[in-house]
Amino acid sequence: MESTSLRRWSSAALATNIMIVVTGGAVRVTGSGLGCSEWPACEQGSVVPPPGGEAGWHVYVEFGNRLLSFVVLSAVVGAFLAARRELAEGHVVRRLTGWLVAGVLAQAVLGGITVRLDLHWATVMAHFLLSMVLIAVATVVVHRVRHGAPDPAARALPTARLVPALGAVVLVLGTVVTATGPHAGDPGTDRLGIAITEVARLHGISVWLTVGLTVLVLVQARRLGADRLARATTLLLGIELAQGGVGYWQYFTGVPAELVLVHMLLATLFWVAAVRVSLLAADPVREPLAVA
């Protein structure tokens, strides 16, 4: 039996995990990363922003992002409870939603460590990459809940399963570019001591390799008549080209804050699309029946 509740909660879990990546980017590009200088309190002796603080409006940007964490947690807990109620024990979605809850809690702790270490570039990178892991898990959950069986004709395409692997390289190198560039989250934050031009070049190469692999998968999918995979790959290719265009626009215009936010949103959509391409080329998963 299909559960409307589980579909809605799983979609909310994915959407809120994407949303908090973008709002986290807003915290960084506005220099509000240390708007709240303590964790879990905002300031010493105060859980909420104290009036008239030195951080000014930055404290509300940072505190707002912290509050959004509770929205994300509510969504993943809702998906977890709905999965336990609607699906039989041993169903993969029940396990994955449990990992989502654990991951969001770990993300909150990592965010606190990031603040306490004054936005050290390594913890900022880890913070973003953990969000990408959670988005990947949430994408799998939505796919399974919506009965997204693999495309039978696509099982002969192992190249499609490599797309998220290469995509992960793109994301990691992208965080390295961020760690070397502007918008550290606070004016006094240390940056990774690597020339941004060199890292950006490597990141660009990884992007073009991913585009090439995506085109290869699209051609193969059309030859085999794997229509669902072909549509998903076409969407992925469109996102990649848009993301690449924004990336070059950023590079040649001094990395303006507005484009950083667009770039981060497109990065999350790219990752969702890449994971979905892989899922459509996966072997079928036999799962216990849903609870009646």
mmCIF file of C-alpha atoms in Angstrom:
data_model
loop_
_atom_site.group_PDB
_atom_site.id
_atom_site.type_symbol
_atom_site.label_atom_id
_atom_site.label_comp_id
_atom_site.label_asym_id
_atom_site.label_seq_id
_atom_site.Cartn_x
_atom_site.Cartn_y
_atom_site.Cartn_z
ATOM 1 C CA MET A 1 0.000 0.000 0.000
ATOM 2 C CA GLU A 2 1.400 3.395 -0.992
ATOM 3 C CA SER A 3 1.760 5.864 1.862
ATOM 4 C CA THR A 4 1.005 9.496 1.043
ATOM 5 C CA SER A 5 2.401 10.436 4.449
ATOM 6 C CA LEU A 6 5.728 8.726 3.791
ATOM 7 C CA ARG A 7 5.980 10.289 0.335
ATOM 8 C CA ARG A 8 5.446 13.746 1.783
ATOM 9 C CA TRP A 9 7.838 13.319 4.695
ATOM 10 C CA SER A 10 10.582 11.874 2.509
ATOM 11 C CA SER A 11 10.200 14.726 0.010
ATOM 12 C CA ALA A 12 10.342 17.199 2.921
ATOM 13 C CA ALA A 13 13.516 15.536 4.204
ATOM 14 C CA LEU A 14 15.189 16.001 0.820
ATOM 15 C CA ALA A 15 13.931 19.556 0.314
ATOM 16 C CA THR A 16 14.978 20.780 3.769
ATOM 17 C CA ASN A 17 18.442 19.243 3.468
ATOM 18 C CA ILE A 18 18.878 21.127 0.198
ATOM 19 C CA MET A 19 17.495 24.309 1.741
ATOM 20 C CA ILE A 20 19.911 24.331 4.664
ATOM 21 C CA VAL A 21 22.882 24.029 2.305
ATOM 22 C CA VAL A 22 21.773 27.216 0.543
ATOM 23 C CA THR A 23 21.065 29.093 3.786
ATOM 24 C CA GLY A 24 24.417 27.921 5.118
ATOM 25 C CA GLY A 25 25.942 29.465 2.014
ATOM 26 C CA ALA A 26 24.111 32.702 2.814
ATOM 27 C CA VAL A 27 25.678 32.668 6.284
ATOM 28 C CA ARG A 28 29.111 32.288 4.713
ATOM 29 C CA VAL A 29 28.882 34.876 1.934
ATOM 30 C CA THR A 30 27.438 37.530 4.269
ATOM 31 C CA GLY A 31 30.310 37.039 6.723
ATOM 32 C CA SER A 32 27.889 35.916 9.428
ATOM 33 C CA GLY A 33 29.572 32.627 10.330
ATOM 34 C CA LEU A 34 30.525 33.842 13.804
ATOM 35 C CA GLY A 35 27.405 35.943 14.322
ATOM 36 C CA CYS A 36 26.754 33.580 17.204
ATOM 37 C CA SER A 37 30.172 33.074 18.744
ATOM 38 C CA GLU A 38 29.167 30.174 21.030
ATOM 39 C CA TRP A 39 27.503 26.803 20.648
ATOM 40 C CA PRO A 40 24.954 25.480 21.562
ATOM 41 C CA ALA A 41 24.167 28.923 23.037
ATOM 42 C CA CYS A 42 24.355 31.905 20.719
ATOM 43 C CA GLU A 43 26.389 34.019 23.120
ATOM 44 C CA GLN A 44 27.691 33.270 26.586
ATOM 45 C CA GLY A 45 24.691 32.939 28.874
ATOM 46 C CA SER A 46 22.127 33.464 26.102
ATOM 47 C CA VAL A 47 20.576 30.845 23.842
ATOM 48 C CA VAL A 48 18.947 33.496 21.631
ATOM 49 C CA PRO A 49 20.686 36.538 20.121
ATOM 50 C CA PRO A 50 21.085 39.233 22.777
ATOM 51 C CA PRO A 51 19.798 42.688 21.780
ATOM 52 C CA GLY A 52 22.407 45.234 20.781
ATOM 53 C CA GLY A 53 25.234 42.732 20.358
ATOM 54 C CA GLU A 54 28.464 43.601 18.562
ATOM 55 C CA ALA A 55 27.695 41.227 15.675
ATOM 56 C CA GLY A 56 24.671 43.312 14.637
ATOM 57 C CA TRP A 57 22.465 41.775 11.953
ATOM 58 C CA HIS A 58 24.963 38.973 11.330
ATOM 59 C CA VAL A 59 23.825 37.277 14.518
ATOM 60 C CA TYR A 60 20.294 36.913 13.149
ATOM 61 C CA VAL A 61 21.554 35.392 9.892
ATOM 62 C CA GLU A 62 23.560 32.784 11.789
ATOM 63 C CA PHE A 63 20.835 32.154 14.373
ATOM 64 C CA GLY A 64 18.225 31.768 11.638
ATOM 65 C CA ASN A 65 20.298 29.044 10.024
ATOM 66 C CA ARG A 66 20.535 27.297 13.388
ATOM 67 C CA LEU A 67 16.761 27.411 13.763
ATOM 68 C CA LEU A 68 16.366 25.863 10.312
ATOM 69 C CA SER A 69 18.270 22.843 11.622
ATOM 70 C CA PHE A 70 15.209 22.029 13.738
ATOM 71 C CA VAL A 71 13.043 22.111 10.612
ATOM 72 C CA VAL A 72 15.405 19.649 8.930
ATOM 73 C CA LEU A 73 15.402 17.428 12.010
ATOM 74 C CA SER A 74 11.593 17.490 12.157
ATOM 75 C CA ALA A 75 11.393 16.432 8.501
ATOM 76 C CA VAL A 76 13.784 13.483 8.844
ATOM 77 C CA VAL A 77 12.184 12.342 12.103
ATOM 78 C CA GLY A 78 8.792 12.519 10.385
ATOM 79 C CA ALA A 79 10.124 10.372 7.526
ATOM 80 C CA PHE A 80 11.643 7.919 10.018
ATOM 81 C CA LEU A 81 8.382 7.525 11.968
ATOM 82 C CA ALA A 82 6.306 7.207 8.792
ATOM 83 C CA ALA A 83 8.665 4.533 7.453
ATOM 84 C CA ARG A 84 8.413 2.531 10.678
ATOM 85 C CA ARG A 85 4.643 2.817 10.610
ATOM 86 C CA GLU A 86 4.104 2.037 6.923
ATOM 87 C CA LEU A 87 6.912 -0.339 5.923
ATOM 88 C CA ALA A 88 7.783 -3.846 7.011
ATOM 89 C CA GLU A 89 10.812 -4.467 9.192
ATOM 90 C CA GLY A 90 13.931 -4.919 7.066
ATOM 91 C CA HIS A 91 12.815 -2.488 4.367
ATOM 92 C CA VAL A 92 15.781 -0.419 3.212
ATOM 93 C CA VAL A 93 13.885 2.854 3.648
ATOM 94 C CA ARG A 94 13.460 2.192 7.363
ATOM 95 C CA ARG A 95 17.234 1.907 7.750
ATOM 96 C CA LEU A 96 17.986 4.897 5.546
ATOM 97 C CA THR A 97 15.615 7.226 7.387
ATOM 98 C CA GLY A 98 17.301 6.186 10.620
ATOM 99 C CA TRP A 99 20.639 7.174 9.111
ATOM 100 C CA LEU A 100 19.131 10.504 8.114
ATOM 101 C CA VAL A 101 18.157 11.252 11.700
ATOM 102 C CA ALA A 102 21.621 10.281 12.953
ATOM 103 C CA GLY A 103 23.261 12.323 10.200
ATOM 104 C CA VAL A 104 21.303 15.488 10.940
ATOM 105 C CA LEU A 105 22.195 15.216 14.629
ATOM 106 C CA ALA A 106 25.856 14.686 13.691
ATOM 107 C CA GLN A 107 25.640 17.693 11.390
ATOM 108 C CA ALA A 108 24.444 19.869 14.280
ATOM 109 C CA VAL A 109 27.398 18.769 16.395
ATOM 110 C CA LEU A 110 29.810 19.351 13.519
ATOM 111 C CA GLY A 111 28.339 22.814 13.082
ATOM 112 C CA GLY A 112 29.082 23.515 16.730
ATOM 113 C CA ILE A 113 32.651 22.290 16.319
ATOM 114 C CA THR A 114 33.006 24.544 13.277
ATOM 115 C CA VAL A 115 31.955 27.579 15.304
ATOM 116 C CA ARG A 116 34.240 26.676 18.209
ATOM 117 C CA LEU A 117 37.178 26.329 15.794
ATOM 118 C CA ASP A 118 36.427 29.773 14.335
ATOM 119 C CA LEU A 119 35.272 28.404 10.966
ATOM 120 C CA HIS A 120 38.420 26.442 10.208
ATOM 121 C CA TRP A 121 38.378 25.567 6.520
ATOM 122 C CA ALA A 122 38.621 21.809 7.175
ATOM 123 C CA THR A 123 35.502 21.730 9.358
ATOM 124 C CA VAL A 124 33.618 23.955 6.901
ATOM 125 C CA MET A 125 34.481 21.504 4.114
ATOM 126 C CA ALA A 126 33.363 18.563 6.255
ATOM 127 C CA HIS A 127 30.139 20.389 7.148
ATOM 128 C CA PHE A 128 29.230 20.820 3.472
ATOM 129 C CA LEU A 129 30.246 17.307 2.418
ATOM 130 C CA LEU A 130 28.203 15.722 5.209
ATOM 131 C CA SER A 131 25.201 17.633 3.852
ATOM 132 C CA MET A 132 25.905 16.085 0.451
ATOM 133 C CA VAL A 133 25.899 12.624 2.023
ATOM 134 C CA LEU A 134 22.544 13.353 3.655
ATOM 135 C CA ILE A 135 21.132 14.653 0.377
ATOM 136 C CA ALA A 136 22.268 11.463 -1.383
ATOM 137 C CA VAL A 137 20.594 9.297 1.275
ATOM 138 C CA ALA A 138 17.406 11.375 1.099
ATOM 139 C CA THR A 139 17.421 11.029 -2.702
ATOM 140 C CA VAL A 140 17.565 7.247 -2.386
ATOM 141 C CA VAL A 141 14.709 7.342 0.133
ATOM 142 C CA VAL A 142 12.499 9.418 -2.179
ATOM 143 C CA HIS A 143 13.350 7.126 -5.097
ATOM 144 C CA ARG A 144 12.421 3.981 -3.143
ATOM 145 C CA VAL A 145 9.279 5.463 -1.612
ATOM 146 C CA ARG A 146 8.018 6.491 -5.021
ATOM 147 C CA HIS A 147 8.593 2.920 -6.227
ATOM 148 C CA GLY A 148 11.385 4.002 -8.528
ATOM 149 C CA ALA A 149 12.475 0.667 -9.947
ATOM 150 C CA PRO A 150 15.618 0.668 -12.097
ATOM 151 C CA ASP A 151 15.207 1.054 -15.850
ATOM 152 C CA PRO A 152 15.457 -2.577 -17.097
ATOM 153 C CA ALA A 153 17.264 -1.549 -20.277
ATOM 154 C CA ALA A 154 19.818 0.421 -18.254
ATOM 155 C CA ARG A 155 21.217 -2.528 -16.304
ATOM 156 C CA ALA A 156 23.752 -3.032 -19.085
ATOM 157 C CA LEU A 157 25.205 0.442 -18.446
ATOM 158 C CA PRO A 158 27.808 0.319 -15.675
ATOM 159 C CA THR A 159 28.992 3.735 -16.873
ATOM 160 C CA ALA A 160 25.833 5.253 -15.381
ATOM 161 C CA ARG A 161 26.839 4.001 -11.946
ATOM 162 C CA LEU A 162 30.115 5.903 -12.220
ATOM 163 C CA VAL A 163 28.368 9.265 -12.546
ATOM 164 C CA PRO A 164 27.950 9.941 -8.802
ATOM 165 C CA ALA A 165 31.497 8.726 -8.129
ATOM 166 C CA LEU A 166 32.918 11.327 -10.491
ATOM 167 C CA GLY A 167 30.351 13.794 -9.207
ATOM 168 C CA ALA A 168 31.695 13.296 -5.695
ATOM 169 C CA VAL A 169 35.158 14.287 -6.951
ATOM 170 C CA VAL A 170 33.618 17.465 -8.381
ATOM 171 C CA LEU A 171 32.027 18.290 -5.021
ATOM 172 C CA VAL A 172 35.197 17.649 -3.008
ATOM 173 C CA LEU A 173 37.307 19.797 -5.323
ATOM 174 C CA GLY A 174 34.620 22.456 -5.185
ATOM 175 C CA THR A 175 34.959 22.623 -1.398
ATOM 176 C CA VAL A 176 38.729 23.010 -1.811
ATOM 177 C CA VAL A 177 38.133 25.952 -4.157
ATOM 178 C CA THR A 178 35.843 27.456 -1.531
ATOM 179 C CA ALA A 179 38.495 26.983 1.163
ATOM 180 C CA THR A 180 41.012 28.955 -0.897
ATOM 181 C CA GLY A 181 38.723 31.733 -2.082
ATOM 182 C CA PRO A 182 36.825 34.641 -0.542
ATOM 183 C CA HIS A 183 33.620 34.368 1.511
ATOM 184 C CA ALA A 184 35.145 32.481 4.421
ATOM 185 C CA GLY A 185 32.212 33.254 6.721
ATOM 186 C CA ASP A 186 34.122 35.780 8.812
ATOM 187 C CA PRO A 187 36.776 38.353 7.856
ATOM 188 C CA GLY A 188 39.333 36.901 10.259
ATOM 189 C CA THR A 189 39.038 33.272 9.177
ATOM 190 C CA ASP A 190 42.184 31.513 7.940
ATOM 191 C CA ARG A 191 42.136 30.196 4.372
ATOM 192 C CA LEU A 192 43.703 27.131 2.830
ATOM 193 C CA GLY A 193 47.136 28.134 1.552
ATOM 194 C CA ILE A 194 46.770 26.993 -2.053
ATOM 195 C CA ALA A 195 46.514 29.206 -5.123
ATOM 196 C CA ILE A 196 42.840 29.386 -6.076
ATOM 197 C CA THR A 197 43.699 29.434 -9.793
ATOM 198 C CA GLU A 198 45.329 25.994 -9.593
ATOM 199 C CA VAL A 199 42.514 24.434 -7.581
ATOM 200 C CA ALA A 200 39.867 26.016 -9.795
ATOM 201 C CA ARG A 201 41.583 24.531 -12.839
ATOM 202 C CA LEU A 202 41.450 21.020 -11.321
ATOM 203 C CA HIS A 203 37.831 21.558 -10.347
ATOM 204 C CA GLY A 204 37.031 22.642 -13.902
ATOM 205 C CA ILE A 205 38.720 19.545 -15.342
ATOM 206 C CA SER A 206 36.653 17.291 -13.069
ATOM 207 C CA VAL A 207 33.483 19.080 -14.186
ATOM 208 C CA TRP A 208 34.258 18.578 -17.862
ATOM 209 C CA LEU A 209 35.096 14.916 -17.272
ATOM 210 C CA THR A 210 31.714 14.520 -15.595
ATOM 211 C CA VAL A 211 30.005 16.241 -18.522
ATOM 212 C CA GLY A 212 31.778 13.881 -20.917
ATOM 213 C CA LEU A 213 30.703 10.833 -18.917
ATOM 214 C CA THR A 214 27.136 12.137 -18.794
ATOM 215 C CA VAL A 215 27.051 12.562 -22.574
ATOM 216 C CA LEU A 216 28.386 9.012 -22.990
ATOM 217 C CA VAL A 217 25.672 7.615 -20.703
ATOM 218 C CA LEU A 218 23.015 9.596 -22.572
ATOM 219 C CA VAL A 219 24.130 8.227 -25.952
ATOM 220 C CA GLN A 220 24.242 4.666 -24.596
ATOM 221 C CA ALA A 221 20.836 4.995 -22.939
ATOM 222 C CA ARG A 222 19.225 6.160 -26.161
ATOM 223 C CA ARG A 223 20.827 3.352 -28.149
ATOM 224 C CA LEU A 224 19.464 0.771 -25.697
ATOM 225 C CA GLY A 225 16.030 2.367 -25.520
ATOM 226 C CA ALA A 226 16.409 3.119 -21.798
ATOM 227 C CA ASP A 227 13.998 6.028 -21.955
ATOM 228 C CA ARG A 228 13.754 6.743 -18.228
ATOM 229 C CA LEU A 229 17.507 6.833 -17.872
ATOM 230 C CA ALA A 230 17.835 8.985 -20.985
ATOM 231 C CA ARG A 231 15.417 11.565 -19.553
ATOM 232 C CA ALA A 232 17.190 11.598 -16.194
ATOM 233 C CA THR A 233 20.580 11.947 -17.878
ATOM 234 C CA THR A 234 19.330 14.793 -20.084
ATOM 235 C CA LEU A 235 18.202 16.638 -16.956
ATOM 236 C CA LEU A 236 21.579 16.017 -15.327
ATOM 237 C CA LEU A 237 23.410 17.316 -18.394
ATOM 238 C CA GLY A 238 21.329 20.488 -18.383
ATOM 239 C CA ILE A 239 22.142 21.117 -14.716
ATOM 240 C CA GLU A 240 25.840 20.463 -15.349
ATOM 241 C CA LEU A 241 25.980 22.966 -18.194
ATOM 242 C CA ALA A 242 24.144 25.581 -16.135
ATOM 243 C CA GLN A 243 26.452 24.938 -13.185
ATOM 244 C CA GLY A 244 29.521 25.190 -15.375
ATOM 245 C CA GLY A 245 28.311 28.471 -16.833
ATOM 246 C CA VAL A 246 27.747 29.932 -13.380
ATOM 247 C CA GLY A 247 31.149 28.653 -12.263
ATOM 248 C CA TYR A 248 32.983 30.435 -15.077
ATOM 249 C CA TRP A 249 30.870 33.546 -14.510
ATOM 250 C CA GLN A 250 31.969 33.499 -10.858
ATOM 251 C CA TYR A 251 35.615 33.024 -11.751
ATOM 252 C CA PHE A 252 35.775 35.931 -14.198
ATOM 253 C CA THR A 253 33.730 38.366 -12.065
ATOM 254 C CA GLY A 254 35.537 37.987 -8.731
ATOM 255 C CA VAL A 255 33.183 35.447 -7.131
ATOM 256 C CA PRO A 256 30.207 37.710 -6.267
ATOM 257 C CA ALA A 257 28.121 36.521 -3.323
ATOM 258 C CA GLU A 258 24.882 36.194 -5.310
ATOM 259 C CA LEU A 259 26.460 33.780 -7.775
ATOM 260 C CA VAL A 260 27.913 31.712 -4.942
ATOM 261 C CA LEU A 261 24.381 31.016 -3.676
ATOM 262 C CA VAL A 262 23.191 30.070 -7.184
ATOM 263 C CA HIS A 263 26.237 27.833 -7.554
ATOM 264 C CA MET A 264 25.485 26.067 -4.260
ATOM 265 C CA LEU A 265 21.841 25.488 -5.168
ATOM 266 C CA LEU A 266 22.860 24.053 -8.534
ATOM 267 C CA ALA A 267 25.454 21.871 -6.795
ATOM 268 C CA THR A 268 22.746 20.233 -4.688
ATOM 269 C CA LEU A 269 20.494 19.724 -7.722
ATOM 270 C CA PHE A 270 23.435 18.289 -9.678
ATOM 271 C CA TRP A 271 24.089 15.828 -6.875
ATOM 272 C CA VAL A 272 20.444 14.728 -6.660
ATOM 273 C CA ALA A 273 20.316 14.228 -10.432
ATOM 274 C CA ALA A 274 23.620 12.300 -10.465
ATOM 275 C CA VAL A 275 22.474 9.932 -7.713
ATOM 276 C CA ARG A 276 19.178 9.369 -9.505
ATOM 277 C CA VAL A 277 20.972 8.419 -12.740
ATOM 278 C CA SER A 278 22.905 5.797 -10.811
ATOM 279 C CA LEU A 279 19.727 4.473 -9.167
ATOM 280 C CA LEU A 280 18.042 3.999 -12.534
ATOM 281 C CA ALA A 281 20.976 1.835 -13.656
ATOM 282 C CA ALA A 282 21.145 -0.232 -10.453
ATOM 283 C CA ASP A 283 20.082 -3.824 -9.993
ATOM 284 C CA PRO A 284 16.524 -4.268 -8.692
ATOM 285 C CA VAL A 285 16.222 -4.413 -4.899
ATOM 286 C CA ARG A 286 13.860 -6.991 -3.421
ATOM 287 C CA GLU A 287 12.328 -5.520 -0.292
ATOM 288 C CA PRO A 288 9.712 -6.705 2.231
ATOM 289 C CA LEU A 289 6.181 -5.667 1.479
ATOM 290 C CA ALA A 290 4.754 -2.542 3.022
ATOM 291 C CA VAL A 291 2.651 -2.963 6.162
ATOM 292 C CA ALA A 292 -1.019 -3.182 5.270
#
